[in-house]
Coordinates of C-alpha atoms and ligand atoms in Angstrom, one line a residue:
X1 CA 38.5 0.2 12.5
X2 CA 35.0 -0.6 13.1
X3 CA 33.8 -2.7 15.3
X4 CA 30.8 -4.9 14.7
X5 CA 28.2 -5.5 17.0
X6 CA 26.7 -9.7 17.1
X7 CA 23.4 -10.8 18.1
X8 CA 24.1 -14.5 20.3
X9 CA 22.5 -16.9 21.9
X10 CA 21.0 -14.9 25.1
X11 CA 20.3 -11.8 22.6
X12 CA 17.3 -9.7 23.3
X13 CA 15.3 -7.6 20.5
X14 CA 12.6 -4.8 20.8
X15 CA 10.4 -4.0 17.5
X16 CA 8.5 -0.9 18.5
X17 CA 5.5 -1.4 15.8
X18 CA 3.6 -4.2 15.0
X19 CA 2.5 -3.2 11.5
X20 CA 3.5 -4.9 8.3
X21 CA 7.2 -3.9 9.3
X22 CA 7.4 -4.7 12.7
X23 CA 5.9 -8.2 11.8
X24 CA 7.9 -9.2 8.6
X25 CA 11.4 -8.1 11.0
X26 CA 9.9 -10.3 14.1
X27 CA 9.4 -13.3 11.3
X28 CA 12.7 -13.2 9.8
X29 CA 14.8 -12.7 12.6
X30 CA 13.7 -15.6 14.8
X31 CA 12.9 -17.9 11.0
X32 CA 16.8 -16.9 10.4
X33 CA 18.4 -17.4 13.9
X34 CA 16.2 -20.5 14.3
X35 CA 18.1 -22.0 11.3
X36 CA 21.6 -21.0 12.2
X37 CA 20.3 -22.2 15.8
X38 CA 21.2 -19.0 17.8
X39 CA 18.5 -18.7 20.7
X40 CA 17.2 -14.8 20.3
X41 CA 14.3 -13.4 22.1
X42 CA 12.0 -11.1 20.1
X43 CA 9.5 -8.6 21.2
X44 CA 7.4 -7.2 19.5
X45 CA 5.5 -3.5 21.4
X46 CA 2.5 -2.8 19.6
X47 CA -0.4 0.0 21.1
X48 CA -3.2 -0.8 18.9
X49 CA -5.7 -3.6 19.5
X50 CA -6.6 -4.7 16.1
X51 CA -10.0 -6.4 16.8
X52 CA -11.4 -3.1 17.2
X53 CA -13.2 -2.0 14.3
X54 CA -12.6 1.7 12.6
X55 CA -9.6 4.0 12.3
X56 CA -8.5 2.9 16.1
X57 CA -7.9 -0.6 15.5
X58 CA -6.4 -0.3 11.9
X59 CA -2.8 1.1 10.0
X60 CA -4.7 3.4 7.5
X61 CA -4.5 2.6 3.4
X62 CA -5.9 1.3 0.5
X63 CA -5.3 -2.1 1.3
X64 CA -4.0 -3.2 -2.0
X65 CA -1.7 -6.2 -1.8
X66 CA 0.7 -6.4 -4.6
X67 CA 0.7 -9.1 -6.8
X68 CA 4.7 -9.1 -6.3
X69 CA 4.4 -9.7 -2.5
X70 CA 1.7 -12.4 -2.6
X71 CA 3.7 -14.1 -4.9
X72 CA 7.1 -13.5 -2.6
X73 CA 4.6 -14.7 1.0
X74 CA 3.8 -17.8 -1.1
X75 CA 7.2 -18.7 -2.5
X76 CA 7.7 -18.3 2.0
X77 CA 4.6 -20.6 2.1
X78 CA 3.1 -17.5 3.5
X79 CA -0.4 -17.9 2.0
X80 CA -3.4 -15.0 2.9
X81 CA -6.3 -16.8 3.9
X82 CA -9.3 -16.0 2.1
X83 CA -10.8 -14.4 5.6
X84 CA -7.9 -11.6 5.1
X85 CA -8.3 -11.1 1.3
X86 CA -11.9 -9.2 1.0
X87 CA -11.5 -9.2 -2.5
X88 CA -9.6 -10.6 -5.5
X89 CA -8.7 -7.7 -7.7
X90 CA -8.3 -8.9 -11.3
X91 CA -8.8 -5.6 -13.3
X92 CA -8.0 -2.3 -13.1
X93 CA -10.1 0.3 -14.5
X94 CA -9.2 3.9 -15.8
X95 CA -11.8 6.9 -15.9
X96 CA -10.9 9.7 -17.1
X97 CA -13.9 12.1 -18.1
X98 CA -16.3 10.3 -20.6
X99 CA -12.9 8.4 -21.0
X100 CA -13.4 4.8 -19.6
X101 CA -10.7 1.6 -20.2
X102 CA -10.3 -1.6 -18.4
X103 CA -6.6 -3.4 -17.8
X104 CA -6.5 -7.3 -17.2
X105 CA -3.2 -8.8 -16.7
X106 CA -2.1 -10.8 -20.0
X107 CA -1.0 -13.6 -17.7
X108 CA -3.7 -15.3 -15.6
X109 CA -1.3 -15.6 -12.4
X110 CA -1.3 -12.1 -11.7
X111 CA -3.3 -11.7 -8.4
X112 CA -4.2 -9.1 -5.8
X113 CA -5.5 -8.8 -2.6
X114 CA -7.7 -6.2 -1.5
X115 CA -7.5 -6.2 2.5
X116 CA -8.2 -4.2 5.3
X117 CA -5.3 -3.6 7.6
X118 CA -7.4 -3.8 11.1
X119 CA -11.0 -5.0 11.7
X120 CA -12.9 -3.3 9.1
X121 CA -15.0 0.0 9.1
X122 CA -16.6 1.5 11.9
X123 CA -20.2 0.3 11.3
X124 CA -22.3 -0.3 14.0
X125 CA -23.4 -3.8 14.0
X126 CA -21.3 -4.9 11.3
X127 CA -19.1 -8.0 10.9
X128 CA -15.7 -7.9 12.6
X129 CA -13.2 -8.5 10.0
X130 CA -9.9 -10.2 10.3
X131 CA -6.8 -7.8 9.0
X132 CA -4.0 -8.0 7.6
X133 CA -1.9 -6.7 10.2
X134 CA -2.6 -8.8 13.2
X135 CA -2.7 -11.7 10.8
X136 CA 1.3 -11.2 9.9
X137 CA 1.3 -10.5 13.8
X138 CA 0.0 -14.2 14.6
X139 CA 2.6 -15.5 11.9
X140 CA 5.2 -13.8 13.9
X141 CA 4.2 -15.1 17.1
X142 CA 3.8 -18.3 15.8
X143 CA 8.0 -18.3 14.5
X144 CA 8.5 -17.5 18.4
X145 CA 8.2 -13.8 19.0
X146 CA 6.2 -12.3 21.9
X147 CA 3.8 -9.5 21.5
X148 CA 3.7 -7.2 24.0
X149 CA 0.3 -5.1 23.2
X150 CA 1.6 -1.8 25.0
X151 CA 2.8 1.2 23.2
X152 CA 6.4 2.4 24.3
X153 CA 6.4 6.0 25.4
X154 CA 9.9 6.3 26.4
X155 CA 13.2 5.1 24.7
X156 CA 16.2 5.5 26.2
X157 CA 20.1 3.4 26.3
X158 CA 22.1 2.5 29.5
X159 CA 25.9 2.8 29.8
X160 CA 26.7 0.0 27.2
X161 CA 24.3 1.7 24.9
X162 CA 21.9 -1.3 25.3
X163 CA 18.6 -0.3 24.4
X164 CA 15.7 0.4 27.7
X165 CA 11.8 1.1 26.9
X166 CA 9.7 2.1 29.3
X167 CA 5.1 1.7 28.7
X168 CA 4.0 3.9 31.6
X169 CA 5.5 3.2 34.7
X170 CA 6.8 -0.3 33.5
X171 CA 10.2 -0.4 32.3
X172 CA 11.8 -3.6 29.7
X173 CA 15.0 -4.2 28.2
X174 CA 17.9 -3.7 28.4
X175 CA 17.6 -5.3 24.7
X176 CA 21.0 -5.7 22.8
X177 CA 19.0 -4.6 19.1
X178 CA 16.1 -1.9 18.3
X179 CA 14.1 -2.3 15.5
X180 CA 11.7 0.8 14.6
X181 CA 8.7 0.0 12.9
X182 CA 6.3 2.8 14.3
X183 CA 5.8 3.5 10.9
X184 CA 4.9 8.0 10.3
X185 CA 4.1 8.5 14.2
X186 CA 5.8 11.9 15.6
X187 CA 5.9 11.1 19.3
X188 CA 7.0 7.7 18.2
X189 CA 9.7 9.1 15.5
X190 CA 11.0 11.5 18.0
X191 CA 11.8 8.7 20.5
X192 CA 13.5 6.8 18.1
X193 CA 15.5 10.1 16.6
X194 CA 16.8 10.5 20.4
X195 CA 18.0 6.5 20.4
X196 CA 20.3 7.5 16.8
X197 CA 21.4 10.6 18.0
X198 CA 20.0 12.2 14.7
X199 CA 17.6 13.0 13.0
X200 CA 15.2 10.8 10.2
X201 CA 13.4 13.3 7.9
X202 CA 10.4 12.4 5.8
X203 CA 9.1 14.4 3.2
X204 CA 5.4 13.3 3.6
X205 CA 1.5 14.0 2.2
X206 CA -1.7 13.5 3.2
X207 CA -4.4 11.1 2.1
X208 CA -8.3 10.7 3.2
X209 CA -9.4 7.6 2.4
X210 CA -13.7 6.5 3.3
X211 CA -15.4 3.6 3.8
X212 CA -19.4 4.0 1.5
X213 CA -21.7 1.0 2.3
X214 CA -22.9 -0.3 -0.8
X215 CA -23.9 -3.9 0.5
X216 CA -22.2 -7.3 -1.3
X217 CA -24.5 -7.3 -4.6
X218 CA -24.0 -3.3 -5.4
X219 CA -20.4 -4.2 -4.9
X220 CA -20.4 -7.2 -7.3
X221 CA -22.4 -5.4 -10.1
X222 CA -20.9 -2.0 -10.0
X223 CA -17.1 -2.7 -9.4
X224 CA -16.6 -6.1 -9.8
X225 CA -13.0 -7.4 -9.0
X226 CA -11.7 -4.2 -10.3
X227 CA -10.0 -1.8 -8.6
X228 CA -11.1 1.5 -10.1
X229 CA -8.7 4.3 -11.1
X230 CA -9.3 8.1 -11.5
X231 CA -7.3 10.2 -13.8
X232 CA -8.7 13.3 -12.9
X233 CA -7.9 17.2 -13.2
X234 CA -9.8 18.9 -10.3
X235 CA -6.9 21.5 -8.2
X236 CA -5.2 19.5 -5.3
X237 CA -6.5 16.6 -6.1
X238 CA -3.4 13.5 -7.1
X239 CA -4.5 10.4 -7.0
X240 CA -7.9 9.0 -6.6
X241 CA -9.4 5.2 -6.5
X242 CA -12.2 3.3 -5.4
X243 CA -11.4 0.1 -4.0
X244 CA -14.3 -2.9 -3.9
X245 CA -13.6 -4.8 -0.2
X246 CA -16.8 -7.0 0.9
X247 CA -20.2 -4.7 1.0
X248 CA -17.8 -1.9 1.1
X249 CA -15.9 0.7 -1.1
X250 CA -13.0 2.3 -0.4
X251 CA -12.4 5.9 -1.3
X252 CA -8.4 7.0 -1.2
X253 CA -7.7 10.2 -2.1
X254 CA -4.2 11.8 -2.4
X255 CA -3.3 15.4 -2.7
X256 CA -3.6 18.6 -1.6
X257 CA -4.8 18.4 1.9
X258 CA -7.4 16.4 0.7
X259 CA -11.0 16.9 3.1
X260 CA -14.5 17.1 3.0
X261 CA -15.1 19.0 0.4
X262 CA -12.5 17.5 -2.1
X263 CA -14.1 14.1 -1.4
X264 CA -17.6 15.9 -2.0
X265 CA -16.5 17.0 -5.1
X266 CA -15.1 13.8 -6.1
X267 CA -17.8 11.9 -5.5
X268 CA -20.3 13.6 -7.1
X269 CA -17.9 14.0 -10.4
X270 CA -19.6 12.6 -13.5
X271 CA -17.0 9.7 -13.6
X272 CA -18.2 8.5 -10.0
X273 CA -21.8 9.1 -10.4
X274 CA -21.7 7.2 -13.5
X275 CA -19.9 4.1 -11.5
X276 CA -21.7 3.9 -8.4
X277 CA -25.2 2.8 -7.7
X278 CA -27.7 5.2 -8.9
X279 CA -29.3 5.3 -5.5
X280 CA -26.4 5.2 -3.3
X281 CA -25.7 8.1 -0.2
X282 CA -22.5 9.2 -1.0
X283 CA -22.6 11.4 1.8
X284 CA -23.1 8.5 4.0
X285 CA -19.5 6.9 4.6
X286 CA -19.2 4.6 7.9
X287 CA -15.6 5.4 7.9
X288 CA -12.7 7.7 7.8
X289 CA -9.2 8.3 8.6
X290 CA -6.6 10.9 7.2
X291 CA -3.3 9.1 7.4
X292 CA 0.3 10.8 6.1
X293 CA 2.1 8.7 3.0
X294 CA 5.7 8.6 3.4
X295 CA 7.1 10.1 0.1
X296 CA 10.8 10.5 0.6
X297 CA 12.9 9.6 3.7
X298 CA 15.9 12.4 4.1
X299 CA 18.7 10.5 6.3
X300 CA 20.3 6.8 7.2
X301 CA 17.9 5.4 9.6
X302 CA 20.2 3.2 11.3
X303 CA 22.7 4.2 13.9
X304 CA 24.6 1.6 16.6
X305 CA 21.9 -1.3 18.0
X306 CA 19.0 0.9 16.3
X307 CA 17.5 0.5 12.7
X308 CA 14.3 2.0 11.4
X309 CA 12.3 0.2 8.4
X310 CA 9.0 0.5 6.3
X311 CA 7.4 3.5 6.5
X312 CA 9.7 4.6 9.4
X313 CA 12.2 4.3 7.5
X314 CA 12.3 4.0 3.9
X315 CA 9.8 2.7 1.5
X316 CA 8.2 3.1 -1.8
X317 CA 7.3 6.1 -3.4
X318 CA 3.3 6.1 -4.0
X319 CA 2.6 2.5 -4.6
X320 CA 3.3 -1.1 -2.7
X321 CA 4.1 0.0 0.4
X322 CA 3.8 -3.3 2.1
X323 CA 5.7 -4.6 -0.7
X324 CA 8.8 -2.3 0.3
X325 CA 8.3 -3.0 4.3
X326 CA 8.5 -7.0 3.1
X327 CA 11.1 -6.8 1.3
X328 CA 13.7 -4.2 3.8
X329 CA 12.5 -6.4 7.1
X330 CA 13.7 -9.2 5.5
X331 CA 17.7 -7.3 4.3
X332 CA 17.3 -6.0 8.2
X333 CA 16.8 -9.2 9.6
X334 CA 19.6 -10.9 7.3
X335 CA 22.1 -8.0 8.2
X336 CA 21.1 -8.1 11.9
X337 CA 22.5 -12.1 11.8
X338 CA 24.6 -12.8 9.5
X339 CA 26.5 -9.3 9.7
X340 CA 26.0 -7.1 12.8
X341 CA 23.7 -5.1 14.7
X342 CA 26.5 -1.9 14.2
X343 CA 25.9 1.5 11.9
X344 CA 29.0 -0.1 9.8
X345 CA 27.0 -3.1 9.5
X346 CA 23.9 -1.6 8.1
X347 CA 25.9 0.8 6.1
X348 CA 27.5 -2.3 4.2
X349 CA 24.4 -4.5 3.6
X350 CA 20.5 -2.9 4.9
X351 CA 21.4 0.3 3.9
X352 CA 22.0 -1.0 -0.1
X353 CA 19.3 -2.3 -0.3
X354 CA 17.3 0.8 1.0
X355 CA 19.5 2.6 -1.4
X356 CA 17.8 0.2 -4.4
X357 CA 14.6 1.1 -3.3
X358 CA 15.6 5.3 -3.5
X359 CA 17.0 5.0 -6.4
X360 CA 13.4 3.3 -7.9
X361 CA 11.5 6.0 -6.4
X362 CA 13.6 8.4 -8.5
X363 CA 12.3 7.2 -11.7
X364 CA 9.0 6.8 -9.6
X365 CA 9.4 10.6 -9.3
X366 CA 9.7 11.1 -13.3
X367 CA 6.8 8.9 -14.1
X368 CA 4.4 10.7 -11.1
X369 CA 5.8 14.2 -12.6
X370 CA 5.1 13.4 -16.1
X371 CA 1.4 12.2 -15.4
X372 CA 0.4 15.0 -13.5
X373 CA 2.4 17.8 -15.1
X374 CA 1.8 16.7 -18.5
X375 CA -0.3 13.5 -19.0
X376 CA -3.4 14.6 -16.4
X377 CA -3.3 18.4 -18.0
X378 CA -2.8 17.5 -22.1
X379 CA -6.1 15.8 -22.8
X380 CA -5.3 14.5 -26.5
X381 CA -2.1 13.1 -24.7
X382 CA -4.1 11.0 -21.7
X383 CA -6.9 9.9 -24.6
X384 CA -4.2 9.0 -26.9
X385 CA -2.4 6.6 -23.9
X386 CA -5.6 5.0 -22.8
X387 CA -6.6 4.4 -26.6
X388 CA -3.0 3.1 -27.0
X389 CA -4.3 0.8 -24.1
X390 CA -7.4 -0.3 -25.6
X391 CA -6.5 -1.3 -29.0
X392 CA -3.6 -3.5 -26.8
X393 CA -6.6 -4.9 -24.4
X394 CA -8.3 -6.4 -27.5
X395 CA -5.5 -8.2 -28.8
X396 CA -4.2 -11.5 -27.7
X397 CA -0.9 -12.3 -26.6
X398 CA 1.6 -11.0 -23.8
X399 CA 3.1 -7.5 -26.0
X400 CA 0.7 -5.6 -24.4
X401 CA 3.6 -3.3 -23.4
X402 CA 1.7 0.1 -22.2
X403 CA -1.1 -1.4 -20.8
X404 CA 1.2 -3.4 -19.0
X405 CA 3.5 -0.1 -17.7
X406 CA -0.1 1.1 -16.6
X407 CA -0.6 -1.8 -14.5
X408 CA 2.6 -1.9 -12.8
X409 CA 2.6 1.7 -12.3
X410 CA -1.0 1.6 -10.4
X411 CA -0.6 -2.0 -8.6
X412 CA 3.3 -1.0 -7.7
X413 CA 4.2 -4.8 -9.3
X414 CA 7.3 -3.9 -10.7
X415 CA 10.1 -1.2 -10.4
X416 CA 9.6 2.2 -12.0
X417 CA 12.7 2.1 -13.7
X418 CA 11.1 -1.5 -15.4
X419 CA 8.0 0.6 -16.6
X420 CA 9.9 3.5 -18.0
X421 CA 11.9 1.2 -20.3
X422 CA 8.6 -0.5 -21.2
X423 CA 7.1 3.1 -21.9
X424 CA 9.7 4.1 -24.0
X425 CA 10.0 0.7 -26.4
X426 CA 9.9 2.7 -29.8
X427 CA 6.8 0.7 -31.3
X428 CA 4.7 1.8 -27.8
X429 CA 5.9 5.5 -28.1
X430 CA 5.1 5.6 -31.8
X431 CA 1.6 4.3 -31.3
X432 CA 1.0 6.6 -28.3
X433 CA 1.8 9.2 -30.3
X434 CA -0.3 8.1 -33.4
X435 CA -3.3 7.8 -30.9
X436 CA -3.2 11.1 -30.0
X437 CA -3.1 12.7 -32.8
X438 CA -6.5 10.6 -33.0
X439 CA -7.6 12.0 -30.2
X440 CA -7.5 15.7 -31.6
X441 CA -10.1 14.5 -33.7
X442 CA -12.0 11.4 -32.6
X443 CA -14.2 11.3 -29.5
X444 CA -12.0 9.8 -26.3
X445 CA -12.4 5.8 -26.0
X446 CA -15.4 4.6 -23.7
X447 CA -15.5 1.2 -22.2
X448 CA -18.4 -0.7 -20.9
X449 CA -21.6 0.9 -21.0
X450 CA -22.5 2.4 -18.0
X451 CA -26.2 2.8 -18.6
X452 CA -26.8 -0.9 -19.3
X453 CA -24.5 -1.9 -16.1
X454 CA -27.5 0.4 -14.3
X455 CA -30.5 -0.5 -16.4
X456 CA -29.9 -4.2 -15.2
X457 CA -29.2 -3.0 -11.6
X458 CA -32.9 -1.5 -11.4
X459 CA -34.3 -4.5 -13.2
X460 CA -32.7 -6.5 -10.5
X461 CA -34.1 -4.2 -8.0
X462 CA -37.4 -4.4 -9.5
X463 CA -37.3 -8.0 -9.5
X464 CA -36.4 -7.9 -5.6
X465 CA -39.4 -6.1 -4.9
X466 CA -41.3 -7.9 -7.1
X467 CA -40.7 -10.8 -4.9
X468 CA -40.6 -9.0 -1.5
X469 CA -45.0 -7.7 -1.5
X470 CA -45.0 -5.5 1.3
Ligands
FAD501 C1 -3.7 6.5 1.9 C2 -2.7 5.4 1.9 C3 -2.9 4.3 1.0 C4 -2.0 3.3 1.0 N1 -2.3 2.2 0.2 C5 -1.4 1.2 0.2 C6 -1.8 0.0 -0.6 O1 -2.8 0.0 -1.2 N2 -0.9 -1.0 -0.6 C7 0.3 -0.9 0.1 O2 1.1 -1.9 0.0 N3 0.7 0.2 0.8 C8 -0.2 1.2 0.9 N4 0.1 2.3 1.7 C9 1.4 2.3 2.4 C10 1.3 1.4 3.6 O3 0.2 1.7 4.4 C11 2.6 1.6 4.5 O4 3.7 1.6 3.7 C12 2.7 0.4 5.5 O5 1.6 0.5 6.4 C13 4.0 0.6 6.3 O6 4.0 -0.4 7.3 P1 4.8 -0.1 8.7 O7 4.7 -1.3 9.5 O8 6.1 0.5 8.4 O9 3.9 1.1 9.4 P2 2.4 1.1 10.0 O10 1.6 0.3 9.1 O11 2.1 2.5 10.2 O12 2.6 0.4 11.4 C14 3.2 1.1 12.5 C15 2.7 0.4 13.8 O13 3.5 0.9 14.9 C16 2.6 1.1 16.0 N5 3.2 2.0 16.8 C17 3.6 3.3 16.6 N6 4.2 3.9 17.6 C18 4.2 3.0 18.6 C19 4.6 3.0 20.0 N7 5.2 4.0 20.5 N8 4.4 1.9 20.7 C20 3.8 0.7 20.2 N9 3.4 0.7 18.9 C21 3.6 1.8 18.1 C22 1.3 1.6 15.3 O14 0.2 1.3 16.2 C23 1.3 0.7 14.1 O15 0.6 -0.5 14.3 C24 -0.8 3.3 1.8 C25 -0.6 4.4 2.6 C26 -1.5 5.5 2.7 C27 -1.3 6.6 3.6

C-alpha cells in the first residue's frame, strides 16, 4: 500500500532552477492550485542574474523556439513579445557542399522564434537584450511565485523528509515538494541525487556555440529569416547551424568535443564562406560558451517530495528542448495537485509522460544514426534527398512529404516517430530513390545564387560609400 503524499493549503515548494523548467513548473503549479483554490507558496532559487550580458547571465543554446511551443504558449495566452523574439525564422536552409536547398513551411502559420536565453552576447557597448528565460521568470512571478535570486549550495531533508536548502549560511524550507530544474549542473545534480537517494545518469555531449557580429543589414541580406543548416562530413563534427538573431549570428556546433579549431575549420569551409559576408572576421566572435546537451537520461528522476524535469531530468533528444521542458513542467505540475507529491504518484502519471518522450527519442535515435552513418557519408544518397526536396519546394500544395520530415526533424516540430512514417510513405521513398540514382550522374542541386546575393552586397556597399565622402 502506498501512501500518497498532498500538497494543501499552507504547502510550501522549492524549484531549484529558474530556466525554462523551473519557470514553466512555478507557472503551472500556482495557475493549477489557483483554480482548485488551494493556497501554495512557490519559490523559485535561481543563481544567475540574467541582465548580465554573455555566457554568465545566459542558459547556453541555439535559441530556437519551436513552432509547436509557440503555438502551445499562445493557445496559454502566453504570447513572446517581439523584444524576446530577435528573429522570425521562416526558412530553413540546407548546405551541403556545392549542394544548397531552401525549406518553407507549406502552411503560412508555421512560426519560429529565434531568442537568446539571457541578455545577449558579451559585446562591449552593445544593447542589453531581454531573454527568454527571465521573461518566462516574470510570467511566473506574475501567477504568484517568488524568486529568490540565490543559488542553493546545500540540500538536505529533516525527520519527516521535508525538504531544507541552505544559500551560504542562510538556511529556507522546510518545503513539503522539490522541484529540480538545475538543468546539466554537477554540483547542482549531485545535491539533488543525495535528496532521491539515487542516482540520475545522463548520457551527455558537448556543443560550442559563438556569437560573429555581422551588424542588422549583413544579417538581413545574407541569412535572411532563415535559419541555416549544415550537412557536413568533416571528423567529429554532428551537427552544425548558423542562426540569424539581431546584428548577430549564432554559430552551434555539436560533436566531437567540438573547439577552436573545429569552429576554424567550419567557418572557413567553402559552404560558410560562400554564405557569410565576403568581408566579415570570422575569427572575430564576441561570444562563446561550451554547454553539455542532455542526450539520454539513465534513471526515474523522481523519488518521495522530489522530482527532477527538463534537462535535469528528461528531455528531447537533439531538438526542442524547451519544447520538452514545457510540455513535462506542466504533467509535473498536474501530478503534483491533482495526484501526489509521492514516487507512487509520479510513477503513475509524470513519469508516463516522460516515458512518451523516451520512447520518441528512440526513433530520434534511428533518424540521427541513419543521417550520420549513412545519409552524411553516401553523397548520391544526401543529393538525391535534398533534390527529392527541391522538386517538392517548387510545387504547390501541402504533399510536400520529405521536405516536410526535414523540417520537423531540424525545428524538433513534431515527434520522430511522426517523421519516420512521413519518410517512409512509398511515393517519398520511391522518389528519393529515383533522385539518387540522378545524382550518380547529374551535378548536386544548387539553390540561390550565392555570387549575385554578394555582387548586390558590394554594390550596396559601394553605394554607402558613395554617399558617405570621407
Ligand atoms: C548547444 C545547445 C543548443 C540548444 N539549442 C536549443 C534550441 O535551439 N531550442 C531548444 O528548445 N532547446 C535547445 N537546447 C536545449 C535547451 O537549452 C535545454 O533543453 C533547456 O535549456 C532546458 O531547460 P532547463 O530549465 O531544464 O535547464 P537550464 O536552461 O540549464 O536552466 C537551469 C537553471 O538552473 C539554475 N541553477 C542550476 N543550479 C542551481 C543552484 N544550485 N541554485 C540556483 N540555481 C541553479 C541555472 O543557473 C539555470 O538558470 C540546446 C542545448 C544546447 C546545449
Amino acid at each position: 500500500m502506498h501512501e500518497s503524499i498532498h500538497l494543501d493549503d499552507g504547502s510550501r515548494v522549492a524549484i531549484v532552477g529558474g530556466g525554462p523548467a523551473g519557470s514553466f513548473t512555478a507557472y503551472f503549479l500556482r495557475e493549477i492550485c489557483d483554480r482548485v483554490g488551494i493556497e501554495v507558496d512557490v519559490d523559485i532559487f535561481e543563481a544567475k542574474d540574467f541582465s548580465k550580458p554573455g555566457p554568465a547571465g545566459c542558459n547556453h543554446c541555439g535559441g530556437i523556439v519551436s513552432e509547436s511551443l509557440v503555438q502551445m504558449l499562445a493557445s496559454e495566452g502566453i504570447i513572446l513579445p517581439d523584444a524576446v523574439v530577435q528573429r522570425g525564422i521562416q526558412a530553413y536552409v540546407l548546405h551541403s557542399g556545392p549542394a544548397t536547398v531552401k525549406i518553407t513551411p507549406p502552411v503560412n502559420e508555421k512560426r519560429i522564434a529565434a531568442i537568446y536565453r539571457g541578455a545577449g552576447p558579451l559585446a562591449p557597448g552593445g544593447p542589453v537584450r531581454q531573454g527568454l528565460d527571465p521573461h518566462l521568470l516574470r510570467l511566473a512571478e506574475r501567477k504568484g511565485a517568488q524568486l529568490i535570486n540565490r543559488k542553493v549550495h546545500v540540500i538536505d531533508r529533516d525527520s519527516s523528509g521535508k525538504i531544507l536548502l541552505q544559500c551560504g549560511q542562510d538556511r529556507f524550507g522546510p518545503y513539503d515538494f522539490l522541484v529540480g530544474a538545475g538543468g546539466l549542473s554537477e554540483a547542482t545534480k549531485a545535491q539533488f541525487e543525495k535528496c532521491l537517494g539515487h542516482p540520475v545518469r545522463h548520457k551527455t555531449t558537448r556543443a560550442l556555440i559563438y556569437e560573429l557580429y555581422l551588424g542588422e543589414q549583413a544579417v538581413d541580406h545574407f541569412l535572411d529569416h532563415s535559419m541555416h543548416v549544415f550537412l557536413q562530413t568533416f571528423k567529429g563534427l554532428e551537427f552544425a547551424a548558423i542562426i540569424p538573431k539581431g546584428e548577430y549570428a549564432t554559430v552551434c556546433l555539436v560533436g566531437d568535443d567540438p573547439g577552436k579549431e573545429m569552429a576554424d575549420t567550419f567557418l572557413a569551409s567553402q559552404e560558410v564562406t560562400r554564405l557569410l559576408p565576403p568581408d566579415l572576421d570570422i575569427y572575430k566572435r564576441v561570444c562563446a560558451c561550451k554547454p553539455l546537451l542532455n542526450l539520454k537520461t539513465l534513471d526515474k528522476p523522481y523519488a518521495d517530495r522530489v522530482a527532477l524535469v527538463g534537462d535535469s531530468g528528461v528531455t528531447r533528444l537533439y531538438k526542442d528542448g524547451i519544447g520538452a521542458a514545457y510540455r513535462l513542467a506542466k504533467s509535473l505540475a498536474v501530478t503534483a495537485v491533482f495526484q501526489g507529491v509521492s514516487a507512487h504518484d509520479f510513477d503513475n502519471f509524470y513519469w508516463k509522460k516522460c516515458r512518451q518522450i523516451q520512447k520518441d527519442n528512440g526513433y530520434g535515435e534511428i533518424i540521427f544514426n541513419l543521417g550520420e552513418g549513412v545519409i552524411k557519408r553516401v553523397s548520391p544518397l544526401r543529393y538525391g534527398i535534398l533534390r527529392t526536396v527541391k522538386n517538392e519546394q517548387q510545387k504547390p500544395g501541402r504533399k510536400r512529404f520529405m521536405s516536410m520530415a526535414m523540417w520537423d526533424t531540424f525545428t524538433g516540430s513534431a515527434p520522430y516517430k511522426d517523421i519516420i512514417k512521413r519518410m517512409l510513405r512509398p511515393g517519398v521513398a520511391s522518389r528519393v530513390v529515383f533522385q539518387s540514382l540522378v545524382s550518380l550522374f547529374a551535378p548536386p542541386p544548387r539553390g540561390e545564387n550565392n555570387d549575385s546575393v554578394r555582387r548586390a552586397w558590394q554594390a550596396l556597399q559601394g553605394r554607402r560609400e558613395d554617399s558617405h565622402p570621407r
